[in-house]
């Protein structure tokens, strides 16, 4: 018996069957190799759709679903309709293994001359990852508080001069060229870092900037006053 090919010529049915057989044999050899190249929690299965019902032709990492060659393919329903001769891939849908573990599954139809002769399934066990995800969520969860909490770690482990020099570098100009706004901004950043709780801070800043201690206190007062004003403004806008 002959059938009409897509180009209008006649082709023996046996030729189509032989081509399908060759393709499936090649895929069957690749299946365990593909599975080995992936994680041990990823099962690769080739289902022979020429059998009724479809059966497993080749499988890699079969421990995931505890199946082997010759076992039946799972029954798949899309909506209310049971799957038959799938032509379009089904990517990354959720399923459950016989032992209750969660799977992420993709089913890829193998179509030869317009006929679905097999299905290549990728079954990835996600249970361990989901467990890890839940653990990470618990470990990173913070609790809400009625008032906003701000915590600043004091730079006690660093030399005072190093802390001040690091802040001066952010000004992008030599200390003696800092204007009034630059100095206020510097005091604000140092105050936010808790530097003024360290002994000798005012004297060190005065020497680095070439100004008096009184000037340092003056700029600090301006800086902290502006900071309090901005915080009060943000609180009022939220209310």
Coordinates of N, CA, C and O in Angstrom, one line a residue, residues 20-21 23-32 43-50 54-60 67-71 73 108-110 117-123:
X20 N 10.5 6.2 10.9 CA 10.1 6.4 12.3 C 10.9 5.5 13.2 O 11.4 5.9 14.3
X21 N 11.1 4.3 12.8 CA 11.9 3.3 13.6 C 13.3 3.8 13.7 O 13.9 3.7 14.8
X23 N 14.4 6.8 13.6 CA 14.5 8.0 14.5 C 14.4 7.6 15.9 O 15.1 8.1 16.8
X24 N 13.4 6.7 16.2 CA 13.2 6.3 17.6 C 14.4 5.5 18.2 O 14.7 5.6 19.3
X25 N 15.0 4.7 17.3 CA 16.2 4.0 17.8 C 17.3 5.0 18.1 O 18.1 4.8 19.1
X26 N 17.5 6.0 17.3 CA 18.5 7.0 17.6 C 18.2 7.8 18.9 O 19.1 8.0 19.8
X27 N 16.9 8.1 19.1 CA 16.5 8.8 20.3 C 16.7 7.9 21.5 O 17.1 8.4 22.6
X28 N 16.4 6.6 21.4 CA 16.5 5.7 22.5 C 17.9 5.6 23.0 O 18.2 5.4 24.2
X29 N 18.9 5.7 22.1 CA 20.3 5.7 22.5 C 20.7 6.9 23.2 O 21.5 6.9 24.1
X30 N 20.1 8.1 22.8 CA 20.4 9.3 23.4 C 19.8 9.6 24.8 O 20.4 10.3 25.6
X31 N 18.6 9.0 25.1 CA 17.9 9.2 26.3 C 18.7 9.0 27.5 O 18.8 9.9 28.4
X32 N 19.3 7.9 27.8 CA 20.1 7.7 29.0 C 21.3 8.7 29.1 O 21.7 9.1 30.2
X43 N 14.6 12.9 35.1 CA 14.3 11.7 34.4 C 14.0 12.1 32.9 O 13.2 13.0 32.7
X44 N 14.5 11.3 32.0 CA 14.2 11.5 30.6 C 13.6 10.2 30.1 O 14.2 9.1 30.3
X45 N 12.5 10.3 29.4 CA 11.7 9.2 29.0 C 11.3 9.3 27.6 O 10.7 10.3 27.2
X46 N 11.4 8.2 26.8 CA 10.9 8.2 25.4 C 9.8 7.2 25.4 O 9.9 6.0 25.7
X47 N 8.6 7.7 25.1 CA 7.4 6.8 25.0 C 7.0 6.5 23.6 O 7.0 7.4 22.7
X48 N 6.8 5.3 23.3 CA 6.5 4.8 21.9 C 5.0 4.9 21.7 O 4.2 4.2 22.3
X49 N 4.6 5.9 20.9 CA 3.1 6.2 20.7 C 2.6 5.2 19.6 O 1.4 5.3 19.3
X50 N 3.4 4.4 19.0 CA 2.9 3.4 18.0 C 2.2 2.3 18.7 O 1.4 1.6 18.1
X54 N 0.5 3.9 24.8 CA 2.0 4.1 24.6 C 2.8 3.5 25.8 O 2.3 3.5 26.9
X55 N 4.0 3.0 25.5 CA 4.8 2.4 26.5 C 6.2 3.0 26.4 O 6.6 3.6 25.4
X56 N 6.9 2.8 27.5 CA 8.3 3.4 27.6 C 9.2 2.6 26.7 O 9.4 1.4 26.9
X57 N 9.9 3.3 25.8 CA 10.9 2.7 24.9 C 12.3 2.8 25.4 O 13.1 1.9 25.2
X58 N 12.5 3.9 26.1 CA 13.9 4.2 26.7 C 13.7 5.1 27.9 O 12.8 6.0 27.9
X59 N 14.6 5.0 28.9 CA 14.4 5.8 30.1 C 15.8 6.0 30.7 O 16.6 5.1 30.7
X60 N 16.0 7.2 31.2 CA 17.2 7.5 32.0 C 16.9 8.1 33.3 O 15.9 8.9 33.4
X67 N 10.1 3.7 37.3 CA 9.5 3.0 36.1 C 10.7 2.5 35.3 O 11.9 2.9 35.4
X68 N 10.4 1.7 34.3 CA 11.4 1.1 33.4 C 10.9 0.9 32.0 O 9.7 1.1 31.7
X69 N 11.7 0.4 31.2 CA 11.3 0.1 29.8 C 10.1 -0.9 29.8 O 10.1 -1.9 30.5
X70 N 9.1 -0.6 29.0 CA 7.9 -1.5 28.9 C 6.8 -1.0 29.7 O 5.6 -1.4 29.4
X71 N 7.0 -0.1 30.7 CA 5.9 0.4 31.5 C 5.1 1.4 30.7 O 5.5 2.0 29.7
X73 N 2.9 4.6 29.6 CA 3.0 6.1 29.8 C 1.9 6.6 30.7 O 0.8 6.0 30.8
X108 N 7.4 16.4 24.8 CA 7.7 16.9 23.5 C 7.3 15.8 22.5 O 7.9 14.7 22.5
X109 N 6.4 16.1 21.6 CA 5.9 15.1 20.6 C 7.0 14.9 19.5 O 7.7 15.8 19.1
X110 N 7.2 13.7 19.1 CA 8.1 13.3 18.0 C 7.2 13.0 16.8 O 6.5 12.0 16.8
X117 N 4.7 9.8 16.6 CA 5.1 8.4 16.8 C 5.6 8.2 18.2 O 5.8 7.0 18.6
X118 N 6.0 9.3 18.9 CA 6.5 9.1 20.2 C 6.4 10.4 21.0 O 6.1 11.5 20.4
X119 N 6.7 10.3 22.3 CA 6.8 11.5 23.2 C 8.1 11.4 24.0 O 8.4 10.4 24.5
X120 N 8.8 12.5 24.0 CA 10.0 12.6 24.8 C 9.6 13.5 26.0 O 9.2 14.6 25.9
X121 N 9.7 12.9 27.2 CA 9.3 13.5 28.4 C 10.5 13.9 29.3 O 11.4 13.0 29.4
X122 N 10.5 15.0 29.9 CA 11.5 15.5 30.9 C 10.8 15.7 32.2 O 10.0 16.6 32.4
X123 N 11.1 14.8 33.2 CA 10.5 14.9 34.5 C 11.6 15.3 35.5 O 12.4 14.5 35.9

